[in-house]
Amino acid sequence: MPKVTTQRINILIVDDEKAIADILKDCISDKERSVDVCYDGLDGIEHIQNNFYDLIIVDLVMPKVGGLDVLKYAKKANPDVLVIIITGYASLETAIMAIKEGAYDYIRKPCKLEEIRIVVENAIEKIKLFRENRGLLKEIKDAYHELMLLKKEKKADKKISSINFFSSNMPGLHYLYNNNSSSSNTVDKLQALSSLKESGSLTESEFKTFKRNLLKSLNPD
């Protein structure tokens, strides 16, 4: 999968009706977005092979390679990509198929441009939130690595193991460091702890220490 090289939102529009594809591009273009357009499914797959996309808008029915094929390929290339299906041949069956294959949304033609704009804006908000969470997890891993280096350097210093990480009214470490925690639960805990820090329940040093140690629940080894 091509790597992300920019913080811009990368969007691909695939529609064999050139006029519609170009209108969609004009509708959703923004200075913070990079929008590519192609006019058949095969070209769309080639674009996905060579570029990273956060969001793909694809017509369901196209010659040779249809929208579902593009959706399947896009999800294999990047499981986190959001795909919006647009079709003039809407049916319950195709909608269910699209959702099963991981489509983010399913829009019927003819559709209002405002409807498209709202769906795209919601998708972009989700993409930004995912990026923030991914960045937070990277920060945790970096902090954990620093902590491990510090422990190696000060292995003989018993004070490290006796530091009081939390105020007396905080939950026990056995609860916060549940080894069964998922990455998403870890993000939830960090967000909750950020709120505690902002409210004054956690000091800055307590919050930083917790953030460093929390990665143990993700990498217990």
mmCIF file of the C-alpha atoms, coordinates in Angstrom:
data_MODEL
# 
_entry.id   MODEL 
# 
loop_
_atom_site.group_PDB 
_atom_site.id 
_atom_site.type_symbol 
_atom_site.label_atom_id 
_atom_site.label_alt_id 
_atom_site.label_comp_id 
_atom_site.label_asym_id 
_atom_site.label_entity_id 
_atom_site.label_seq_id 
_atom_site.pdbx_PDB_ins_code 
_atom_site.Cartn_x 
_atom_site.Cartn_y 
_atom_site.Cartn_z 
_atom_site.occupancy 
_atom_site.B_iso_or_equiv 
_atom_site.pdbx_formal_charge 
_atom_site.auth_seq_id 
_atom_site.auth_comp_id 
_atom_site.auth_asym_id 
_atom_site.auth_atom_id 
_atom_site.pdbx_PDB_model_num 
ATOM 1   C CA . MET A 1 1   ? 0.000   0.000  0.000   1.00 0.00 ? 1   MET A CA 1 
ATOM 2   C CA . PRO A 1 2   ? 1.412   3.422  -0.906  1.00 0.00 ? 2   PRO A CA 1 
ATOM 3   C CA . LYS A 1 3   ? 2.384   5.406  2.181   1.00 0.00 ? 3   LYS A CA 1 
ATOM 4   C CA . VAL A 1 4   ? 0.839   8.657  3.318   1.00 0.00 ? 4   VAL A CA 1 
ATOM 5   C CA . THR A 1 5   ? 3.109   11.538 2.340   1.00 0.00 ? 5   THR A CA 1 
ATOM 6   C CA . THR A 1 6   ? 0.906   14.471 3.272   1.00 0.00 ? 6   THR A CA 1 
ATOM 7   C CA . GLN A 1 7   ? -1.717  15.579 5.759   1.00 0.00 ? 7   GLN A CA 1 
ATOM 8   C CA . ARG A 1 8   ? -4.049  16.530 2.927   1.00 0.00 ? 8   ARG A CA 1 
ATOM 9   C CA . ILE A 1 9   ? -7.161  14.438 2.430   1.00 0.00 ? 9   ILE A CA 1 
ATOM 10  C CA . ASN A 1 10  ? -6.617  12.335 -0.690  1.00 0.00 ? 10  ASN A CA 1 
ATOM 11  C CA . ILE A 1 11  ? -9.790  11.587 -2.639  1.00 0.00 ? 11  ILE A CA 1 
ATOM 12  C CA . LEU A 1 12  ? -10.423 9.519  -5.770  1.00 0.00 ? 12  LEU A CA 1 
ATOM 13  C CA . ILE A 1 13  ? -13.582 9.811  -7.880  1.00 0.00 ? 13  ILE A CA 1 
ATOM 14  C CA . VAL A 1 14  ? -14.360 6.949  -10.292 1.00 0.00 ? 14  VAL A CA 1 
ATOM 15  C CA . ASP A 1 15  ? -17.311 7.371  -12.664 1.00 0.00 ? 15  ASP A CA 1 
ATOM 16  C CA . ASP A 1 16  ? -17.657 6.449  -16.329 1.00 0.00 ? 16  ASP A CA 1 
ATOM 17  C CA . GLU A 1 17  ? -19.908 9.488  -16.877 1.00 0.00 ? 17  GLU A CA 1 
ATOM 18  C CA . LYS A 1 18  ? -17.277 12.182 -17.318 1.00 0.00 ? 18  LYS A CA 1 
ATOM 19  C CA . ALA A 1 19  ? -19.657 15.073 -16.744 1.00 0.00 ? 19  ALA A CA 1 
ATOM 20  C CA . ILE A 1 20  ? -20.812 13.650 -13.408 1.00 0.00 ? 20  ILE A CA 1 
ATOM 21  C CA . ALA A 1 21  ? -17.271 12.865 -12.280 1.00 0.00 ? 21  ALA A CA 1 
ATOM 22  C CA . ASP A 1 22  ? -16.122 16.397 -13.059 1.00 0.00 ? 22  ASP A CA 1 
ATOM 23  C CA . ILE A 1 23  ? -19.133 17.920 -11.281 1.00 0.00 ? 23  ILE A CA 1 
ATOM 24  C CA . LEU A 1 24  ? -18.397 15.819 -8.209  1.00 0.00 ? 24  LEU A CA 1 
ATOM 25  C CA . LYS A 1 25  ? -14.801 17.015 -8.219  1.00 0.00 ? 25  LYS A CA 1 
ATOM 26  C CA . ASP A 1 26  ? -15.898 20.657 -8.342  1.00 0.00 ? 26  ASP A CA 1 
ATOM 27  C CA . CYS A 1 27  ? -18.442 19.996 -5.588  1.00 0.00 ? 27  CYS A CA 1 
ATOM 28  C CA . ILE A 1 28  ? -16.035 18.525 -3.040  1.00 0.00 ? 28  ILE A CA 1 
ATOM 29  C CA . SER A 1 29  ? -12.742 20.207 -3.929  1.00 0.00 ? 29  SER A CA 1 
ATOM 30  C CA . ASP A 1 30  ? -11.032 22.208 -1.212  1.00 0.00 ? 30  ASP A CA 1 
ATOM 31  C CA . LYS A 1 31  ? -7.577  23.636 -0.592  1.00 0.00 ? 31  LYS A CA 1 
ATOM 32  C CA . GLU A 1 32  ? -6.961  20.942 2.051   1.00 0.00 ? 32  GLU A CA 1 
ATOM 33  C CA . ARG A 1 33  ? -7.937  18.129 -0.322  1.00 0.00 ? 33  ARG A CA 1 
ATOM 34  C CA . SER A 1 34  ? -6.298  16.461 -3.284  1.00 0.00 ? 34  SER A CA 1 
ATOM 35  C CA . VAL A 1 35  ? -8.937  15.104 -5.688  1.00 0.00 ? 35  VAL A CA 1 
ATOM 36  C CA . ASP A 1 36  ? -8.138  12.722 -8.552  1.00 0.00 ? 36  ASP A CA 1 
ATOM 37  C CA . VAL A 1 37  ? -10.691 11.697 -11.178 1.00 0.00 ? 37  VAL A CA 1 
ATOM 38  C CA . CYS A 1 38  ? -10.815 8.728  -13.540 1.00 0.00 ? 38  CYS A CA 1 
ATOM 39  C CA . TYR A 1 39  ? -13.529 7.556  -15.904 1.00 0.00 ? 39  TYR A CA 1 
ATOM 40  C CA . ASP A 1 40  ? -13.496 3.759  -15.696 1.00 0.00 ? 40  ASP A CA 1 
ATOM 41  C CA . GLY A 1 41  ? -13.021 1.111  -13.043 1.00 0.00 ? 41  GLY A CA 1 
ATOM 42  C CA . LEU A 1 42  ? -9.763  -0.296 -14.392 1.00 0.00 ? 42  LEU A CA 1 
ATOM 43  C CA . ASP A 1 43  ? -8.169  3.142  -14.366 1.00 0.00 ? 43  ASP A CA 1 
ATOM 44  C CA . GLY A 1 44  ? -9.486  3.565  -10.838 1.00 0.00 ? 44  GLY A CA 1 
ATOM 45  C CA . ILE A 1 45  ? -7.736  0.387  -9.705  1.00 0.00 ? 45  ILE A CA 1 
ATOM 46  C CA . GLU A 1 46  ? -4.493  1.550  -11.314 1.00 0.00 ? 46  GLU A CA 1 
ATOM 47  C CA . HIS A 1 47  ? -4.783  4.835  -9.410  1.00 0.00 ? 47  HIS A CA 1 
ATOM 48  C CA . ILE A 1 48  ? -5.277  2.906  -6.161  1.00 0.00 ? 48  ILE A CA 1 
ATOM 49  C CA . GLN A 1 49  ? -2.207  0.773  -6.914  1.00 0.00 ? 49  GLN A CA 1 
ATOM 50  C CA . ASN A 1 50  ? -0.005  3.828  -7.309  1.00 0.00 ? 50  ASN A CA 1 
ATOM 51  C CA . ASN A 1 51  ? -1.459  6.298  -4.810  1.00 0.00 ? 51  ASN A CA 1 
ATOM 52  C CA . PHE A 1 52  ? -2.748  6.492  -1.244  1.00 0.00 ? 52  PHE A CA 1 
ATOM 53  C CA . TYR A 1 53  ? -6.387  7.520  -0.863  1.00 0.00 ? 53  TYR A CA 1 
ATOM 54  C CA . ASP A 1 54  ? -8.350  8.315  2.280   1.00 0.00 ? 54  ASP A CA 1 
ATOM 55  C CA . LEU A 1 55  ? -11.695 8.470  0.486   1.00 0.00 ? 55  LEU A CA 1 
ATOM 56  C CA . ILE A 1 56  ? -13.006 6.962  -2.755  1.00 0.00 ? 56  ILE A CA 1 
ATOM 57  C CA . ILE A 1 57  ? -16.281 7.865  -4.476  1.00 0.00 ? 57  ILE A CA 1 
ATOM 58  C CA . VAL A 1 58  ? -17.198 5.270  -7.088  1.00 0.00 ? 58  VAL A CA 1 
ATOM 59  C CA . ASP A 1 59  ? -20.106 4.578  -9.425  1.00 0.00 ? 59  ASP A CA 1 
ATOM 60  C CA . LEU A 1 60  ? -21.597 1.122  -8.962  1.00 0.00 ? 60  LEU A CA 1 
ATOM 61  C CA . VAL A 1 61  ? -22.259 0.195  -12.609 1.00 0.00 ? 61  VAL A CA 1 
ATOM 62  C CA . MET A 1 62  ? -19.425 0.743  -15.084 1.00 0.00 ? 62  MET A CA 1 
ATOM 63  C CA . PRO A 1 63  ? -18.164 -1.220 -18.125 1.00 0.00 ? 63  PRO A CA 1 
ATOM 64  C CA . LYS A 1 64  ? -15.638 -4.031 -17.517 1.00 0.00 ? 64  LYS A CA 1 
ATOM 65  C CA . VAL A 1 65  ? -14.819 -3.180 -13.889 1.00 0.00 ? 65  VAL A CA 1 
ATOM 66  C CA . GLY A 1 66  ? -17.725 -2.139 -11.680 1.00 0.00 ? 66  GLY A CA 1 
ATOM 67  C CA . GLY A 1 67  ? -17.873 -0.217 -8.445  1.00 0.00 ? 67  GLY A CA 1 
ATOM 68  C CA . LEU A 1 68  ? -17.997 -3.299 -6.214  1.00 0.00 ? 68  LEU A CA 1 
ATOM 69  C CA . ASP A 1 69  ? -14.757 -4.562 -7.764  1.00 0.00 ? 69  ASP A CA 1 
ATOM 70  C CA . VAL A 1 70  ? -13.126 -1.200 -7.147  1.00 0.00 ? 70  VAL A CA 1 
ATOM 71  C CA . LEU A 1 71  ? -14.429 -1.284 -3.558  1.00 0.00 ? 71  LEU A CA 1 
ATOM 72  C CA . LYS A 1 72  ? -13.007 -4.759 -2.928  1.00 0.00 ? 72  LYS A CA 1 
ATOM 73  C CA . TYR A 1 73  ? -9.618  -3.834 -4.372  1.00 0.00 ? 73  TYR A CA 1 
ATOM 74  C CA . ALA A 1 74  ? -9.491  -0.550 -2.451  1.00 0.00 ? 74  ALA A CA 1 
ATOM 75  C CA . LYS A 1 75  ? -10.209 -2.325 0.841   1.00 0.00 ? 75  LYS A CA 1 
ATOM 76  C CA . LYS A 1 76  ? -7.457  -4.862 0.191   1.00 0.00 ? 76  LYS A CA 1 
ATOM 77  C CA . ALA A 1 77  ? -4.990  -2.084 -0.609  1.00 0.00 ? 77  ALA A CA 1 
ATOM 78  C CA . ASN A 1 78  ? -5.975  0.003  2.419   1.00 0.00 ? 78  ASN A CA 1 
ATOM 79  C CA . PRO A 1 79  ? -8.487  -1.434 4.928   1.00 0.00 ? 79  PRO A CA 1 
ATOM 80  C CA . ASP A 1 80  ? -8.983  2.035  6.436   1.00 0.00 ? 80  ASP A CA 1 
ATOM 81  C CA . VAL A 1 81  ? -10.090 3.719  3.210   1.00 0.00 ? 81  VAL A CA 1 
ATOM 82  C CA . LEU A 1 82  ? -13.663 5.013  3.171   1.00 0.00 ? 82  LEU A CA 1 
ATOM 83  C CA . VAL A 1 83  ? -15.630 4.192  0.016   1.00 0.00 ? 83  VAL A CA 1 
ATOM 84  C CA . ILE A 1 84  ? -18.861 5.896  -1.012  1.00 0.00 ? 84  ILE A CA 1 
ATOM 85  C CA . ILE A 1 85  ? -20.930 4.060  -3.631  1.00 0.00 ? 85  ILE A CA 1 
ATOM 86  C CA . ILE A 1 86  ? -23.068 6.146  -5.986  1.00 0.00 ? 86  ILE A CA 1 
ATOM 87  C CA . THR A 1 87  ? -25.545 4.454  -8.319  1.00 0.00 ? 87  THR A CA 1 
ATOM 88  C CA . GLY A 1 88  ? -28.552 5.001  -10.516 1.00 0.00 ? 88  GLY A CA 1 
ATOM 89  C CA . TYR A 1 89  ? -29.387 1.295  -10.222 1.00 0.00 ? 89  TYR A CA 1 
ATOM 90  C CA . ALA A 1 90  ? -30.089 1.235  -6.506  1.00 0.00 ? 90  ALA A CA 1 
ATOM 91  C CA . SER A 1 91  ? -31.629 -1.843 -4.959  1.00 0.00 ? 91  SER A CA 1 
ATOM 92  C CA . LEU A 1 92  ? -31.692 -3.451 -1.539  1.00 0.00 ? 92  LEU A CA 1 
ATOM 93  C CA . GLU A 1 93  ? -29.542 -6.292 -2.833  1.00 0.00 ? 93  GLU A CA 1 
ATOM 94  C CA . THR A 1 94  ? -26.758 -4.061 -4.170  1.00 0.00 ? 94  THR A CA 1 
ATOM 95  C CA . ALA A 1 95  ? -26.882 -1.901 -1.040  1.00 0.00 ? 95  ALA A CA 1 
ATOM 96  C CA . ILE A 1 96  ? -26.434 -4.968 1.178   1.00 0.00 ? 96  ILE A CA 1 
ATOM 97  C CA . MET A 1 97  ? -23.574 -6.218 -1.014  1.00 0.00 ? 97  MET A CA 1 
ATOM 98  C CA . ALA A 1 98  ? -21.839 -2.847 -0.839  1.00 0.00 ? 98  ALA A CA 1 
ATOM 99  C CA . ILE A 1 99  ? -22.157 -2.667 2.943   1.00 0.00 ? 99  ILE A CA 1 
ATOM 100 C CA . LYS A 1 100 ? -20.889 -6.224 3.330   1.00 0.00 ? 100 LYS A CA 1 
ATOM 101 C CA . GLU A 1 101 ? -17.820 -5.340 1.295   1.00 0.00 ? 101 GLU A CA 1 
ATOM 102 C CA . GLY A 1 102 ? -17.134 -2.404 3.606   1.00 0.00 ? 102 GLY A CA 1 
ATOM 103 C CA . ALA A 1 103 ? -18.696 0.602  1.859   1.00 0.00 ? 103 ALA A CA 1 
ATOM 104 C CA . TYR A 1 104 ? -18.924 3.679  4.070   1.00 0.00 ? 104 TYR A CA 1 
ATOM 105 C CA . ASP A 1 105 ? -22.124 4.953  2.426   1.00 0.00 ? 105 ASP A CA 1 
ATOM 106 C CA . TYR A 1 106 ? -24.467 4.242  -0.472  1.00 0.00 ? 106 TYR A CA 1 
ATOM 107 C CA . ILE A 1 107 ? -26.112 7.085  -2.397  1.00 0.00 ? 107 ILE A CA 1 
ATOM 108 C CA . ARG A 1 108 ? -28.756 6.871  -5.081  1.00 0.00 ? 108 ARG A CA 1 
ATOM 109 C CA . LYS A 1 109 ? -28.715 8.832  -8.323  1.00 0.00 ? 109 LYS A CA 1 
ATOM 110 C CA . PRO A 1 110 ? -30.029 11.321 -9.070  1.00 0.00 ? 110 PRO A CA 1 
ATOM 111 C CA . CYS A 1 111 ? -28.784 12.959 -5.901  1.00 0.00 ? 111 CYS A CA 1 
ATOM 112 C CA . LYS A 1 112 ? -28.462 16.552 -4.811  1.00 0.00 ? 112 LYS A CA 1 
ATOM 113 C CA . LEU A 1 113 ? -24.984 18.000 -4.667  1.00 0.00 ? 113 LEU A CA 1 
ATOM 114 C CA . GLU A 1 114 ? -25.656 19.111 -1.114  1.00 0.00 ? 114 GLU A CA 1 
ATOM 115 C CA . GLU A 1 115 ? -26.344 15.496 -0.165  1.00 0.00 ? 115 GLU A CA 1 
ATOM 116 C CA . ILE A 1 116 ? -22.997 14.467 -1.628  1.00 0.00 ? 116 ILE A CA 1 
ATOM 117 C CA . ARG A 1 117 ? -21.264 17.335 0.123   1.00 0.00 ? 117 ARG A CA 1 
ATOM 118 C CA . ILE A 1 118 ? -22.702 16.376 3.529   1.00 0.00 ? 118 ILE A CA 1 
ATOM 119 C CA . VAL A 1 119 ? -21.728 12.707 3.167   1.00 0.00 ? 119 VAL A CA 1 
ATOM 120 C CA . VAL A 1 120 ? -18.200 13.677 2.095   1.00 0.00 ? 120 VAL A CA 1 
ATOM 121 C CA . GLU A 1 121 ? -17.796 16.146 4.977   1.00 0.00 ? 121 GLU A CA 1 
ATOM 122 C CA . ASN A 1 122 ? -18.878 13.478 7.474   1.00 0.00 ? 122 ASN A CA 1 
ATOM 123 C CA . ALA A 1 123 ? -16.426 11.008 5.961   1.00 0.00 ? 123 ALA A CA 1 
ATOM 124 C CA . ILE A 1 124 ? -13.593 13.523 6.165   1.00 0.00 ? 124 ILE A CA 1 
ATOM 125 C CA . GLU A 1 125 ? -14.345 14.219 9.831   1.00 0.00 ? 125 GLU A CA 1 
ATOM 126 C CA . LYS A 1 126 ? -14.060 10.484 10.478  1.00 0.00 ? 126 LYS A CA 1 
ATOM 127 C CA . ILE A 1 127 ? -10.758 10.350 8.581   1.00 0.00 ? 127 ILE A CA 1 
ATOM 128 C CA . LYS A 1 128 ? -9.341  13.233 10.636  1.00 0.00 ? 128 LYS A CA 1 
ATOM 129 C CA . LEU A 1 129 ? -10.387 11.566 13.891  1.00 0.00 ? 129 LEU A CA 1 
ATOM 130 C CA . PHE A 1 130 ? -8.732  8.326  12.802  1.00 0.00 ? 130 PHE A CA 1 
ATOM 131 C CA . ARG A 1 131 ? -5.525  10.204 11.997  1.00 0.00 ? 131 ARG A CA 1 
ATOM 132 C CA . GLU A 1 132 ? -5.549  11.863 15.426  1.00 0.00 ? 132 GLU A CA 1 
ATOM 133 C CA . ASN A 1 133 ? -6.001  8.500  17.166  1.00 0.00 ? 133 ASN A CA 1 
ATOM 134 C CA . ARG A 1 134 ? -3.277  6.911  15.052  1.00 0.00 ? 134 ARG A CA 1 
ATOM 135 C CA . GLY A 1 135 ? -0.936  9.785  15.895  1.00 0.00 ? 135 GLY A CA 1 
ATOM 136 C CA . LEU A 1 136 ? -1.749  9.407  19.584  1.00 0.00 ? 136 LEU A CA 1 
ATOM 137 C CA . LEU A 1 137 ? -0.901  5.715  19.509  1.00 0.00 ? 137 LEU A CA 1 
ATOM 138 C CA . LYS A 1 138 ? 2.418   6.506  17.835  1.00 0.00 ? 138 LYS A CA 1 
ATOM 139 C CA . GLU A 1 139 ? 3.144   9.014  20.583  1.00 0.00 ? 139 GLU A CA 1 
ATOM 140 C CA . ILE A 1 140 ? 2.407   6.326  23.183  1.00 0.00 ? 140 ILE A CA 1 
ATOM 141 C CA . LYS A 1 141 ? 4.774   3.872  21.504  1.00 0.00 ? 141 LYS A CA 1 
ATOM 142 C CA . ASP A 1 142 ? 7.540   6.483  21.320  1.00 0.00 ? 142 ASP A CA 1 
ATOM 143 C CA . ALA A 1 143 ? 7.019   7.382  24.968  1.00 0.00 ? 143 ALA A CA 1 
ATOM 144 C CA . TYR A 1 144 ? 7.086   3.714  25.959  1.00 0.00 ? 144 TYR A CA 1 
ATOM 145 C CA . HIS A 1 145 ? 10.337  3.211  24.070  1.00 0.00 ? 145 HIS A CA 1 
ATOM 146 C CA . GLU A 1 146 ? 11.844  6.170  25.934  1.00 0.00 ? 146 GLU A CA 1 
ATOM 147 C CA . LEU A 1 147 ? 10.664  4.718  29.238  1.00 0.00 ? 147 LEU A CA 1 
ATOM 148 C CA . MET A 1 148 ? 12.263  1.347  28.492  1.00 0.00 ? 148 MET A CA 1 
ATOM 149 C CA . LEU A 1 149 ? 15.547  3.071  27.701  1.00 0.00 ? 149 LEU A CA 1 
ATOM 150 C CA . LEU A 1 150 ? 15.299  5.029  30.934  1.00 0.00 ? 150 LEU A CA 1 
ATOM 151 C CA . LYS A 1 151 ? 14.677  1.855  32.919  1.00 0.00 ? 151 LYS A CA 1 
ATOM 152 C CA . LYS A 1 152 ? 17.727  0.217  31.373  1.00 0.00 ? 152 LYS A CA 1 
ATOM 153 C CA . GLU A 1 153 ? 19.882  3.222  32.232  1.00 0.00 ? 153 GLU A CA 1 
ATOM 154 C CA . LYS A 1 154 ? 18.590  3.360  35.787  1.00 0.00 ? 154 LYS A CA 1 
ATOM 155 C CA . LYS A 1 155 ? 18.000  -0.313 36.416  1.00 0.00 ? 155 LYS A CA 1 
ATOM 156 C CA . ALA A 1 156 ? 19.728  -0.126 39.780  1.00 0.00 ? 156 ALA A CA 1 
ATOM 157 C CA . ASP A 1 157 ? 17.637  2.799  40.937  1.00 0.00 ? 157 ASP A CA 1 
ATOM 158 C CA . LYS A 1 158 ? 14.840  1.342  43.045  1.00 0.00 ? 158 LYS A CA 1 
ATOM 159 C CA . LYS A 1 159 ? 13.059  4.674  43.197  1.00 0.00 ? 159 LYS A CA 1 
ATOM 160 C CA . ILE A 1 160 ? 11.618  4.119  39.720  1.00 0.00 ? 160 ILE A CA 1 
ATOM 161 C CA . SER A 1 161 ? 9.551   1.191  40.953  1.00 0.00 ? 161 SER A CA 1 
ATOM 162 C CA . SER A 1 162 ? 8.267   3.119  43.959  1.00 0.00 ? 162 SER A CA 1 
ATOM 163 C CA . ILE A 1 163 ? 6.994   6.249  42.179  1.00 0.00 ? 163 ILE A CA 1 
ATOM 164 C CA . ASN A 1 164 ? 3.391   7.115  43.023  1.00 0.00 ? 164 ASN A CA 1 
ATOM 165 C CA . PHE A 1 165 ? 1.938   7.423  39.532  1.00 0.00 ? 165 PHE A CA 1 
ATOM 166 C CA . PHE A 1 166 ? -1.521  8.563  40.503  1.00 0.00 ? 166 PHE A CA 1 
ATOM 167 C CA . SER A 1 167 ? -3.387  10.592 43.060  1.00 0.00 ? 167 SER A CA 1 
ATOM 168 C CA . SER A 1 168 ? -4.968  8.573  45.875  1.00 0.00 ? 168 SER A CA 1 
ATOM 169 C CA . ASN A 1 169 ? -8.424  8.815  44.313  1.00 0.00 ? 169 ASN A CA 1 
ATOM 170 C CA . MET A 1 170 ? -7.406  7.241  40.969  1.00 0.00 ? 170 MET A CA 1 
ATOM 171 C CA . PRO A 1 171 ? -8.288  3.635  39.914  1.00 0.00 ? 171 PRO A CA 1 
ATOM 172 C CA . GLY A 1 172 ? -5.791  0.844  40.586  1.00 0.00 ? 172 GLY A CA 1 
ATOM 173 C CA . LEU A 1 173 ? -3.171  -0.038 38.005  1.00 0.00 ? 173 LEU A CA 1 
ATOM 174 C CA . HIS A 1 174 ? -4.626  -3.549 37.619  1.00 0.00 ? 174 HIS A CA 1 
ATOM 175 C CA . TYR A 1 175 ? -7.754  -1.915 36.150  1.00 0.00 ? 175 TYR A CA 1 
ATOM 176 C CA . LEU A 1 176 ? -6.025  0.602  33.892  1.00 0.00 ? 176 LEU A CA 1 
ATOM 177 C CA . TYR A 1 177 ? -3.465  -1.884 32.634  1.00 0.00 ? 177 TYR A CA 1 
ATOM 178 C CA . ASN A 1 178 ? -5.879  -4.634 31.659  1.00 0.00 ? 178 ASN A CA 1 
ATOM 179 C CA . ASN A 1 179 ? -3.904  -6.903 29.318  1.00 0.00 ? 179 ASN A CA 1 
ATOM 180 C CA . ASN A 1 180 ? -7.049  -7.648 27.348  1.00 0.00 ? 180 ASN A CA 1 
ATOM 181 C CA . SER A 1 181 ? -7.426  -4.006 26.327  1.00 0.00 ? 181 SER A CA 1 
ATOM 182 C CA . SER A 1 182 ? -7.667  -3.288 22.629  1.00 0.00 ? 182 SER A CA 1 
ATOM 183 C CA . SER A 1 183 ? -6.031  -0.342 20.865  1.00 0.00 ? 183 SER A CA 1 
ATOM 184 C CA . SER A 1 184 ? -9.388  1.391  20.683  1.00 0.00 ? 184 SER A CA 1 
ATOM 185 C CA . ASN A 1 185 ? -9.872  0.934  24.454  1.00 0.00 ? 185 ASN A CA 1 
ATOM 186 C CA . THR A 1 186 ? -6.414  2.373  24.982  1.00 0.00 ? 186 THR A CA 1 
ATOM 187 C CA . VAL A 1 187 ? -7.378  5.467  23.017  1.00 0.00 ? 187 VAL A CA 1 
ATOM 188 C CA . ASP A 1 188 ? -10.554 5.750  25.080  1.00 0.00 ? 188 ASP A CA 1 
ATOM 189 C CA . LYS A 1 189 ? -8.518  5.595  28.285  1.00 0.00 ? 189 LYS A CA 1 
ATOM 190 C CA . LEU A 1 190 ? -6.125  8.255  27.047  1.00 0.00 ? 190 LEU A CA 1 
ATOM 191 C CA . GLN A 1 191 ? -8.993  10.532 26.140  1.00 0.00 ? 191 GLN A CA 1 
ATOM 192 C CA . ALA A 1 192 ? -10.535 9.963  29.580  1.00 0.00 ? 192 ALA A CA 1 
ATOM 193 C CA . LEU A 1 193 ? -7.215  10.671 31.281  1.00 0.00 ? 193 LEU A CA 1 
ATOM 194 C CA . SER A 1 194 ? -6.807  13.849 29.251  1.00 0.00 ? 194 SER A CA 1 
ATOM 195 C CA . SER A 1 195 ? -10.141 14.978 30.639  1.00 0.00 ? 195 SER A CA 1 
ATOM 196 C CA . LEU A 1 196 ? -8.984  14.124 34.175  1.00 0.00 ? 196 LEU A CA 1 
ATOM 197 C CA . LYS A 1 197 ? -5.824  16.128 33.639  1.00 0.00 ? 197 LYS A CA 1 
ATOM 198 C CA . GLU A 1 198 ? -7.797  19.105 32.366  1.00 0.00 ? 198 GLU A CA 1 
ATOM 199 C CA . SER A 1 199 ? -10.104 18.932 35.387  1.00 0.00 ? 199 SER A CA 1 
ATOM 200 C CA . GLY A 1 200 ? -7.141  18.851 37.777  1.00 0.00 ? 200 GLY A CA 1 
ATOM 201 C CA . SER A 1 201 ? -7.642  15.263 38.983  1.00 0.00 ? 201 SER A CA 1 
ATOM 202 C CA . LEU A 1 202 ? -4.307  14.297 37.415  1.00 0.00 ? 202 LEU A CA 1 
ATOM 203 C CA . THR A 1 203 ? -1.105  16.279 37.575  1.00 0.00 ? 203 THR A CA 1 
ATOM 204 C CA . GLU A 1 204 ? 0.931   16.791 34.412  1.00 0.00 ? 204 GLU A CA 1 
ATOM 205 C CA . SER A 1 205 ? 3.656   14.412 35.634  1.00 0.00 ? 205 SER A CA 1 
ATOM 206 C CA . GLU A 1 206 ? 1.114   11.752 36.592  1.00 0.00 ? 206 GLU A CA 1 
ATOM 207 C CA . PHE A 1 207 ? -0.523  11.985 33.172  1.00 0.00 ? 207 PHE A CA 1 
ATOM 208 C CA . LYS A 1 208 ? 2.811   11.721 31.332  1.00 0.00 ? 208 LYS A CA 1 
ATOM 209 C CA . THR A 1 209 ? 3.908   8.736  33.387  1.00 0.00 ? 209 THR A CA 1 
ATOM 210 C CA . PHE A 1 210 ? 0.637   6.957  32.802  1.00 0.00 ? 210 PHE A CA 1 
ATOM 211 C CA . LYS A 1 211 ? 0.832   7.657  29.072  1.00 0.00 ? 211 LYS A CA 1 
ATOM 212 C CA . ARG A 1 212 ? 4.250   6.051  28.961  1.00 0.00 ? 212 ARG A CA 1 
ATOM 213 C CA . ASN A 1 213 ? 3.242   2.964  30.920  1.00 0.00 ? 213 ASN A CA 1 
ATOM 214 C CA . LEU A 1 214 ? -0.093  2.429  29.229  1.00 0.00 ? 214 LEU A CA 1 
ATOM 215 C CA . LEU A 1 215 ? 1.606   0.907  26.201  1.00 0.00 ? 215 LEU A CA 1 
ATOM 216 C CA . LYS A 1 216 ? 2.420   -2.109 28.356  1.00 0.00 ? 216 LYS A CA 1 
ATOM 217 C CA . SER A 1 217 ? -1.182  -3.184 27.869  1.00 0.00 ? 217 SER A CA 1 
ATOM 218 C CA . LEU A 1 218 ? -0.610  -3.176 24.082  1.00 0.00 ? 218 LEU A CA 1 
ATOM 219 C CA . ASN A 1 219 ? 2.835   -4.814 24.183  1.00 0.00 ? 219 ASN A CA 1 
ATOM 220 C CA . PRO A 1 220 ? 2.981   -6.889 27.373  1.00 0.00 ? 220 PRO A CA 1 
ATOM 221 C CA . ASP A 1 221 ? 6.122   -8.668 26.159  1.00 0.00 ? 221 ASP A CA 1 
# 
